[in-house]
mmCIF file of C-alpha atoms and ligand atoms in Angstrom:
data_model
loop_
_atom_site.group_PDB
_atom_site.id
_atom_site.type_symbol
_atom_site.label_atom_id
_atom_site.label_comp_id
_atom_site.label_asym_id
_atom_site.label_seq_id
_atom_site.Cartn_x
_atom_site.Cartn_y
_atom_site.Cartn_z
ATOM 1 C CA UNK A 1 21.097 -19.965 0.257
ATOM 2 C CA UNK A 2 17.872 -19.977 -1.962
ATOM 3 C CA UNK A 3 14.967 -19.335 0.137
ATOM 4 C CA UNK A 4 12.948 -21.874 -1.700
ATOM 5 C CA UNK A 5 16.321 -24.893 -0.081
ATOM 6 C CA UNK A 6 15.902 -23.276 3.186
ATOM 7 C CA UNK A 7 13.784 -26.665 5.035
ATOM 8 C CA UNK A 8 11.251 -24.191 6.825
ATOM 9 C CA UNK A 9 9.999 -23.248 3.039
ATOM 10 C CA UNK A 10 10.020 -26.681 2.046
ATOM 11 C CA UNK A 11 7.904 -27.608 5.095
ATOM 12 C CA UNK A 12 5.227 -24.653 4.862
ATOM 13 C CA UNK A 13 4.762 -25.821 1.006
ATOM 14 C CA UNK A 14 4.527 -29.613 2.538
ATOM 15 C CA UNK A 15 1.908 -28.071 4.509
ATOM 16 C CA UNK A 16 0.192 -26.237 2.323
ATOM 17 C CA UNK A 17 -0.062 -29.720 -0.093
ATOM 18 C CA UNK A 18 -1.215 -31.603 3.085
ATOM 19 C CA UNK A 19 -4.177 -29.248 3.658
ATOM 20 C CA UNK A 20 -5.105 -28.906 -0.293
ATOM 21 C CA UNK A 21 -5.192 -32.803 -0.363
ATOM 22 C CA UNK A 22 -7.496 -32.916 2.700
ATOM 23 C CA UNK A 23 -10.315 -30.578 0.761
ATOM 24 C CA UNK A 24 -9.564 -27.902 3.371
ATOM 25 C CA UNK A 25 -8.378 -25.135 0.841
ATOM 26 C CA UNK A 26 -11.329 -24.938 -1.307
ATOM 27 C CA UNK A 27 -10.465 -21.916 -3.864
ATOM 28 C CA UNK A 28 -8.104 -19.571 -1.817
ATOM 29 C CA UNK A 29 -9.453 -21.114 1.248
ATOM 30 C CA UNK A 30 -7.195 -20.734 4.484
ATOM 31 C CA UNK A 31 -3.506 -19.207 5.012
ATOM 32 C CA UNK A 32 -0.448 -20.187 6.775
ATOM 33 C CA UNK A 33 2.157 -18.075 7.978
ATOM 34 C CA UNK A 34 5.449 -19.358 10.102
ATOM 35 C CA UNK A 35 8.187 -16.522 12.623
ATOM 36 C CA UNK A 36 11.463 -17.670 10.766
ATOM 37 C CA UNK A 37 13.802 -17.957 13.291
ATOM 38 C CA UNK A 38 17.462 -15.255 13.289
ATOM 39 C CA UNK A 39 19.514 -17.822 11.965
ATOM 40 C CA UNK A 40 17.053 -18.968 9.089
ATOM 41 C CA UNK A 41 16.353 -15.530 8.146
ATOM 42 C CA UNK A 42 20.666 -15.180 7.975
ATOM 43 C CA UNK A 43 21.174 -18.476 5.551
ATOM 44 C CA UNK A 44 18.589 -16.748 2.932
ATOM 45 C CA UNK A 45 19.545 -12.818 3.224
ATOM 46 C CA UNK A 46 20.984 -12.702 -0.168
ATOM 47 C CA UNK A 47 17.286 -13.249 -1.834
ATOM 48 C CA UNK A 48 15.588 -10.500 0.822
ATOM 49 C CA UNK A 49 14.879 -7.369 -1.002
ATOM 50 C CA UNK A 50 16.058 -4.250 0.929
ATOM 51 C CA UNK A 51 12.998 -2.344 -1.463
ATOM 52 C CA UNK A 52 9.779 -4.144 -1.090
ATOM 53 C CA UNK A 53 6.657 -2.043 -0.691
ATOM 54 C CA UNK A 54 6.076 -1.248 3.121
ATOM 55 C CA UNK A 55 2.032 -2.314 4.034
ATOM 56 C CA UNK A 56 0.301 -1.905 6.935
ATOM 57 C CA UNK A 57 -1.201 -4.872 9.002
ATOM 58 C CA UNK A 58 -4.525 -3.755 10.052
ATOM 59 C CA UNK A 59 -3.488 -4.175 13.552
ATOM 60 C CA UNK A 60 -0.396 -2.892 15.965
ATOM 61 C CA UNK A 61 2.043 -5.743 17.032
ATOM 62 C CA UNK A 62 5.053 -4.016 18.414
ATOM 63 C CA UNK A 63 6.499 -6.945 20.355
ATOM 64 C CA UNK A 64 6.851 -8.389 17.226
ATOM 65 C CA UNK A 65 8.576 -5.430 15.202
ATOM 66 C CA UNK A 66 11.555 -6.569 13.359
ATOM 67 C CA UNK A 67 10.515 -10.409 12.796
ATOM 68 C CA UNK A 68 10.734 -11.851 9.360
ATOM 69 C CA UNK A 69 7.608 -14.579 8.571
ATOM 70 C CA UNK A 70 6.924 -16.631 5.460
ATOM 71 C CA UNK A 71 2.839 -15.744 5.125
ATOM 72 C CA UNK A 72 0.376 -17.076 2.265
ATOM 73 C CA UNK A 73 -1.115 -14.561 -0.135
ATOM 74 C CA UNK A 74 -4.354 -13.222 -0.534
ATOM 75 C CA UNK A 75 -6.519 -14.697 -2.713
ATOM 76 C CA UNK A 76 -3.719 -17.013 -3.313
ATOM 77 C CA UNK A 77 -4.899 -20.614 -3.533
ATOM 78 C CA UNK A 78 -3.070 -23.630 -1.525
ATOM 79 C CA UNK A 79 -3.042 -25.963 -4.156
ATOM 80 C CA UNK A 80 -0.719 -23.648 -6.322
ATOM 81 C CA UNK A 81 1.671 -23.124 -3.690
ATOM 82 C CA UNK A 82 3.957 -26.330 -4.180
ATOM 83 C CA UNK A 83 4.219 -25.536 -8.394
ATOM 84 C CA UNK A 84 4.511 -21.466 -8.062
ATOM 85 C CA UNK A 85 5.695 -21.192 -4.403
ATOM 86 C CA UNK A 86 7.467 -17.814 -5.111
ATOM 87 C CA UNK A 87 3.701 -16.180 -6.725
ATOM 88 C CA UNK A 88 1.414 -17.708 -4.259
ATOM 89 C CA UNK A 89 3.544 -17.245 -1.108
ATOM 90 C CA UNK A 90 5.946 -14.179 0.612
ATOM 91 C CA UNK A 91 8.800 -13.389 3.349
ATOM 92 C CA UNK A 92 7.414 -10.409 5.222
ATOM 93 C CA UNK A 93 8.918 -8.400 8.350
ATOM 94 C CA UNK A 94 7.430 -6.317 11.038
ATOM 95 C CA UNK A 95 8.594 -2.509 11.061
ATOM 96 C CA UNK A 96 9.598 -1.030 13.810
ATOM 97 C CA UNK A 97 6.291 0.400 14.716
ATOM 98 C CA UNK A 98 4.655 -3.055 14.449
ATOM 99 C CA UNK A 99 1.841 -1.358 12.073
ATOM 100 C CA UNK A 100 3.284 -2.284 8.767
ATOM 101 C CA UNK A 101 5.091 -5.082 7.222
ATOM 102 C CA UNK A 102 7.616 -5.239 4.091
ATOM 103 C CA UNK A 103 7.432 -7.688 1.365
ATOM 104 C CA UNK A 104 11.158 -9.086 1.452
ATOM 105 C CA UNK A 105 10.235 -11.908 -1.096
ATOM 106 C CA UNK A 106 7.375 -13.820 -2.758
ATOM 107 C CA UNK A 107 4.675 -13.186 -5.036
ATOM 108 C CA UNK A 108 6.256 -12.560 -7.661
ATOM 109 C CA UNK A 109 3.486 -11.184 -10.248
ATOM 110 C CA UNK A 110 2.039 -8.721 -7.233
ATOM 111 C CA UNK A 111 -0.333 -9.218 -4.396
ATOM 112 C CA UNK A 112 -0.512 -8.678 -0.589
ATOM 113 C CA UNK A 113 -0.017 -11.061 2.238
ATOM 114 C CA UNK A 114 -3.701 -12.975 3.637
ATOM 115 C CA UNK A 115 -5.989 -11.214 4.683
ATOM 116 C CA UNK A 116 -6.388 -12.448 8.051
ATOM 117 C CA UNK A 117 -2.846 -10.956 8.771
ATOM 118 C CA UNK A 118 -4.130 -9.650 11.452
ATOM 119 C CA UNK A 119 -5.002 -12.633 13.488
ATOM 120 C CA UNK A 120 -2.164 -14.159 12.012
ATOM 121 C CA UNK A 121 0.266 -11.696 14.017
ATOM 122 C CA UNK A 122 -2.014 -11.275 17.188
ATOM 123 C CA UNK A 123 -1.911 -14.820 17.609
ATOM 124 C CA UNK A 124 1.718 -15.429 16.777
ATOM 125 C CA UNK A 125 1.876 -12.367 19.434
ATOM 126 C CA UNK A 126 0.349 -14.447 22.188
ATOM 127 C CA UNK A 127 1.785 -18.051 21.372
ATOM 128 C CA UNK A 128 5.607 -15.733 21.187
ATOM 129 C CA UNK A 129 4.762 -14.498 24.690
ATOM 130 C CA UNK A 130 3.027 -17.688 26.353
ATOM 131 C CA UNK A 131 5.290 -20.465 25.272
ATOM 132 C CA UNK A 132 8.822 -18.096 25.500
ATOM 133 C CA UNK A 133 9.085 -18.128 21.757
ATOM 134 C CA UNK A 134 8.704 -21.769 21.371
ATOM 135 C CA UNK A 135 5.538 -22.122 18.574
ATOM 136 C CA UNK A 136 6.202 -20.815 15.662
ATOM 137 C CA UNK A 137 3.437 -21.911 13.405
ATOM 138 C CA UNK A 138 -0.085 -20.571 12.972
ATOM 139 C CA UNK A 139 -2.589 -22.416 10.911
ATOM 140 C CA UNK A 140 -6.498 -21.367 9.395
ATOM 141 C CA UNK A 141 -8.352 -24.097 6.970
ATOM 142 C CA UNK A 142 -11.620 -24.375 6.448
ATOM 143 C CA UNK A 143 -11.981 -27.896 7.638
ATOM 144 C CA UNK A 144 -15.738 -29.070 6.504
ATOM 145 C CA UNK A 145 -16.750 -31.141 9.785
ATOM 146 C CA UNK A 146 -15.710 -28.766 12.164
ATOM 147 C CA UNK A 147 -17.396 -25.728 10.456
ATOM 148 C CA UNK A 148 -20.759 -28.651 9.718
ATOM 149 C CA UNK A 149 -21.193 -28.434 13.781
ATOM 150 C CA UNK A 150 -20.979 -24.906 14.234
ATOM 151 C CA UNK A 151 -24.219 -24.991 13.041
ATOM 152 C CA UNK A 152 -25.734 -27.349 15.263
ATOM 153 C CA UNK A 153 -23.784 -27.439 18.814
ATOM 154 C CA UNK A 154 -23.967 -24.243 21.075
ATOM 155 C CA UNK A 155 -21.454 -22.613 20.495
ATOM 156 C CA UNK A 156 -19.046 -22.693 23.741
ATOM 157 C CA UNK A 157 -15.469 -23.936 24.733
ATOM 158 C CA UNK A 158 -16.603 -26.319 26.984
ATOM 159 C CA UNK A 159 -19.302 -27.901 24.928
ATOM 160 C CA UNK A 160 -16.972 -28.020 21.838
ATOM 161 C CA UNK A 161 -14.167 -29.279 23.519
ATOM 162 C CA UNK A 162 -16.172 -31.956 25.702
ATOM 163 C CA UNK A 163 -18.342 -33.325 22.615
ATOM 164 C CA UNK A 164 -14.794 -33.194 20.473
ATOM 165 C CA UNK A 165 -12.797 -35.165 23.739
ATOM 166 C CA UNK A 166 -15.565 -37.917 23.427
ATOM 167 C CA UNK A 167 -15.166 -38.272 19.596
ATOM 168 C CA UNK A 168 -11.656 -40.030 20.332
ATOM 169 C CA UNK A 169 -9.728 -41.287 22.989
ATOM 170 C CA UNK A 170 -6.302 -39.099 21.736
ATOM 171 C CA UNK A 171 -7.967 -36.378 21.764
ATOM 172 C CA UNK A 172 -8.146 -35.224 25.295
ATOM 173 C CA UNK A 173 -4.147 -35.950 25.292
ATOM 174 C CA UNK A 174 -4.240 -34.068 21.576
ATOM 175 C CA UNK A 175 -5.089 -30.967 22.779
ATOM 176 C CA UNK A 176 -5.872 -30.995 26.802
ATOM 177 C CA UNK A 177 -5.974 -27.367 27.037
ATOM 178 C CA UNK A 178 -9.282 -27.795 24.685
ATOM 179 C CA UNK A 179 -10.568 -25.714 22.322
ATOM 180 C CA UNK A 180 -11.876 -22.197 21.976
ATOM 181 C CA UNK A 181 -14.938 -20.968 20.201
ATOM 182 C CA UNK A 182 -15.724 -17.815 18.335
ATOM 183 C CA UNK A 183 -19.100 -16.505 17.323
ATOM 184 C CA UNK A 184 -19.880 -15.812 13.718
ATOM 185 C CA UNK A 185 -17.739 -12.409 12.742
ATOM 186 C CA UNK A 186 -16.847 -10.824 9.850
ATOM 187 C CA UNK A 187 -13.291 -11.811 8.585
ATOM 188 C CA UNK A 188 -10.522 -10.700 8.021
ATOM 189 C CA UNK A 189 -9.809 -7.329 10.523
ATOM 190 C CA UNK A 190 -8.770 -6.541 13.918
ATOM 191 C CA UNK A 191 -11.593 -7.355 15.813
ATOM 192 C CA UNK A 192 -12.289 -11.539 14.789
ATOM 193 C CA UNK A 193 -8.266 -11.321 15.506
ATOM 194 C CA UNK A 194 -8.952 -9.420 19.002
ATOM 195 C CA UNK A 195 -11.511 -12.455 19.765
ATOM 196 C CA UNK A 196 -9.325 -14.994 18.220
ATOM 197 C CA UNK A 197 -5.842 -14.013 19.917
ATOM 198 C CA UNK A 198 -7.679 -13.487 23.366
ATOM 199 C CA UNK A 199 -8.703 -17.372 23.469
ATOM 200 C CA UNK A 200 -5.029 -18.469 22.168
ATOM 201 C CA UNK A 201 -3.291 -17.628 25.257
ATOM 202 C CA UNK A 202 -5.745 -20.374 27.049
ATOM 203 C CA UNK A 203 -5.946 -23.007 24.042
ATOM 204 C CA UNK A 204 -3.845 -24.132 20.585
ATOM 205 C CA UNK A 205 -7.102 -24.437 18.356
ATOM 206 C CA UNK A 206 -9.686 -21.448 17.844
ATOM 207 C CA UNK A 207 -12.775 -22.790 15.920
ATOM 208 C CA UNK A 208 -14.579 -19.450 13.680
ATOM 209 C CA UNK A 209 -18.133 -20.364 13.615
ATOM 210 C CA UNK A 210 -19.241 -21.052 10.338
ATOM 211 C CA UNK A 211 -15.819 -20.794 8.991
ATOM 212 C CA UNK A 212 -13.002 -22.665 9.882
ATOM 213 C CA UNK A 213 -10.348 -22.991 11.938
ATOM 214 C CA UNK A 214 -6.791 -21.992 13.766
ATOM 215 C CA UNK A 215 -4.544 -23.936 15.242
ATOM 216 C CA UNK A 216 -0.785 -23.213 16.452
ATOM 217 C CA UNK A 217 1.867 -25.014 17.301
ATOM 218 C CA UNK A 218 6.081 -25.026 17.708
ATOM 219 C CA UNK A 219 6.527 -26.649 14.257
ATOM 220 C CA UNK A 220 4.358 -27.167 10.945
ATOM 221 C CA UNK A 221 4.022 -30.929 11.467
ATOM 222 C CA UNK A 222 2.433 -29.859 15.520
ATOM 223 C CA UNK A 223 -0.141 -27.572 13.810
ATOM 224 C CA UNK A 224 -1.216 -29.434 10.651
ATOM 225 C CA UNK A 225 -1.473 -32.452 13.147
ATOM 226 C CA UNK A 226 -3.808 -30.736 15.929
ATOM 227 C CA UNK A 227 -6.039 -29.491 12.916
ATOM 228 C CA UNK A 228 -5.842 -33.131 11.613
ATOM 229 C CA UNK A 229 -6.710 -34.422 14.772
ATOM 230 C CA UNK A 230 -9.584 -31.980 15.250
ATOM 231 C CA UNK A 231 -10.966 -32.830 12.447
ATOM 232 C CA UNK A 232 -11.379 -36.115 12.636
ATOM 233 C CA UNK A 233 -13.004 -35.783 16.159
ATOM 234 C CA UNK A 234 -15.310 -33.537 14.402
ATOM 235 C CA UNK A 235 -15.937 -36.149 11.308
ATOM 236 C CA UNK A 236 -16.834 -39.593 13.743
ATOM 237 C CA UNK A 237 -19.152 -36.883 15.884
ATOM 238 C CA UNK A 238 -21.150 -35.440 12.815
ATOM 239 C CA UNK A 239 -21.420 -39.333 11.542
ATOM 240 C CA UNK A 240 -22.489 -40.107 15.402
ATOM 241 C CA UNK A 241 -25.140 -37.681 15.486
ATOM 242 C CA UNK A 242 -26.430 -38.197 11.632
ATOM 243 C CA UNK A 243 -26.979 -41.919 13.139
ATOM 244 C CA UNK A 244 -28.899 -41.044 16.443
ATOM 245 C CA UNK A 245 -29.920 -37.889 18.125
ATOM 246 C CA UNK A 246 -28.364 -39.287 21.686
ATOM 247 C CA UNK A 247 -25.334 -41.337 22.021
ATOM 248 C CA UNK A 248 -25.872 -44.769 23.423
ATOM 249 C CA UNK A 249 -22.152 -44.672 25.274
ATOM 250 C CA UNK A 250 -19.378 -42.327 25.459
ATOM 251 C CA UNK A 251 -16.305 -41.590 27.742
ATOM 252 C CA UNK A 252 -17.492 -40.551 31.137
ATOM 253 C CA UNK A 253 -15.706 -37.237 33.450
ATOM 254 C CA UNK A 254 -14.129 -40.361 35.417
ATOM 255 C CA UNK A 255 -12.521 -42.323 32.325
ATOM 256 C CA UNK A 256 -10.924 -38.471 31.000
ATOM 257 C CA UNK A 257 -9.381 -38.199 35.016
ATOM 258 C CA UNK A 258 -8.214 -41.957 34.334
ATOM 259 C CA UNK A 259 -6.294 -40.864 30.752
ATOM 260 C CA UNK A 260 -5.332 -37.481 32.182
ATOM 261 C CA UNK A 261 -3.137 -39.820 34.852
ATOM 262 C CA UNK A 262 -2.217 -42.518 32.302
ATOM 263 C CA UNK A 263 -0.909 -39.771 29.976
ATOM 264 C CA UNK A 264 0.357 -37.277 32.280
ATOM 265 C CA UNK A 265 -1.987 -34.261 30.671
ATOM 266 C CA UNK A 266 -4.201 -31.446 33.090
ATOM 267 C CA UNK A 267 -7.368 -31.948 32.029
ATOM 268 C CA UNK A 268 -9.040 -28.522 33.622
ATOM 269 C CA UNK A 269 -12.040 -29.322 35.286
ATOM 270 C CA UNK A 270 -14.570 -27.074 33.555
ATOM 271 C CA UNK A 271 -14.860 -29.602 30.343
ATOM 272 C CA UNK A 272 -15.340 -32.445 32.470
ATOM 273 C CA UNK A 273 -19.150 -31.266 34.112
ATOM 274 C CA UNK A 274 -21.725 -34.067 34.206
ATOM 275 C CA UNK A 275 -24.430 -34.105 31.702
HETATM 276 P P1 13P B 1 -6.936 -15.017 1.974
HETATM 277 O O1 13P B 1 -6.974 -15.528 0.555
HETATM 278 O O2 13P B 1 -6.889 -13.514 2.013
HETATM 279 O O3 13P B 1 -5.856 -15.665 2.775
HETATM 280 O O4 13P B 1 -8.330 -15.387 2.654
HETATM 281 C C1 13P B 1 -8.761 -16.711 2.712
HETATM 282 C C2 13P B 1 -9.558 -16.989 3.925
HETATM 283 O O5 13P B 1 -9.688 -18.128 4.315
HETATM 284 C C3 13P B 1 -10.184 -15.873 4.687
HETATM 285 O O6 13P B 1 -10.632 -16.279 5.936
HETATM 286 ZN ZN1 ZN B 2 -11.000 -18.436 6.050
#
């Protein structure tokens, strides 16, 4: 099989449309990379190339030597994946000392996979070892309100994840785990993936001050979706606080306990703190 019929390409380049048309992928804003699973990586062996140049990751993942992923490139934009997939996107695997990869397909005229490989791979690390190999997916965009209040709300989980629970009633059921926060660091290396992968074994979204954003999830519609959601939290609170400095109402500690019954979510106590 092509890899390019295979439906986990089709939905990363469905993905990577969805986030272009959202103004999340400005330039070659944001990457994406999916752990194909054995018997997807079987159905498209006849297009992996036993030669590819061998890379290393900037970072050590042993537990997840030998796994095959489908990764964005560097410096590759999203909004050219869907008419060049095989230039602006590649099929990497993890060596057996988990400190290189090998290109096994993709970009086609040259190029490397994202640059934030490494927190791609620590975080696919984690989310392999906390959810028994369930999620699959990991996720960065540079989503416009989210990054807006990074600038103006101190930057902690609980704050973030309390003001972004008020924003919107599915939130809280969204992501009840909440949301982590990372100071300002520079990209793209071990240690922003060090920060990043720590706060993924507690929570699904990482917000990158000044940035962007991660989010994970089992499939690519779970982790386009959180980010969606996310953002949109983040888009009625910066219109909320461009209109008044205080809100007039919200959704009180009691009303989250109330939905975290309804829905059947743990809301951890820490985010719910009176003001
Ligand atoms: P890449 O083009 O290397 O994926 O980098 C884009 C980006 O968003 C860096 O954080
Ligand atoms: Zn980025």
């Amino acid at each position: 099989m092509k890899v390019l019929d295979a439906d986990f390409a089709k939905g990363f380049i469905h993905l990577c449309e969805s986030g272009f048309k959202r103004g999340w992928h400005e330039r070659n804003g944001g990457n994406l990379s999916y752990r194909i699973k054995p018997d997807e990586v079987e159905r498209i062996s006849e297009e992996l190339n036993e030669k590819g140049p061998f890379l290393p990751i900037g970072t050590k993942v042993q537990e997840l030597a030998g796994e095959y992923f489908m990764v964005t490139g560097s410096g590759k934009y999203f909004g050219n994946v869907p008419l060049e997939p095989e230039n602006n996107i590649a099929i990497i695997q993890i060596d057996q000392s988990g400190e290189n990869c090998q290109i096994k397909w993709g970009l086609c005229n040259g190029g490397v996979p994202t640059s934030e490989l490494p927190s791609h791979l620590m975080n696919h690390n984690v989310k392999k070892r906390v959810t028994d190999g369930s999620y699959r997916v990991i996720y960065h965009c540079h989503a416009t309100n989210i990054i807006a209040l990074t600038f103006v709300l101190p930057l902690k989980d609980e704050i973030f994840t309390r003001e972004l629970w008020e924003a919107a009633t599915e939130c809280p059921v969204v992501f009840p785990s909440g949301v982590g926060v990372v100071k300002w660091m520079i990209p793209g290396g071990r240690e922003i993936a060090l920060e990043t992968s720590k706060r993924m074994e507690e929570y699904d979204v990482v917000i990158w001050a000044h940035h962007g954003l991660f989010c994970s999830g089992e499939d690519f519609d779970q982790a386009f979706g959180l980010a969606d959601t996310v953002e949109k939290a983040a888009e009625i609170l910066v219109k909320t606080l461009s209109m008044v400095s205080q809100k007039r109402q919200t959704i009180q500690p009691e009303g989250f306990r109330q939905l975290a019954r309804a829905f059947q979510v743990d809301l951890p106590e820490k985010f719910l703190y009176e003001k």
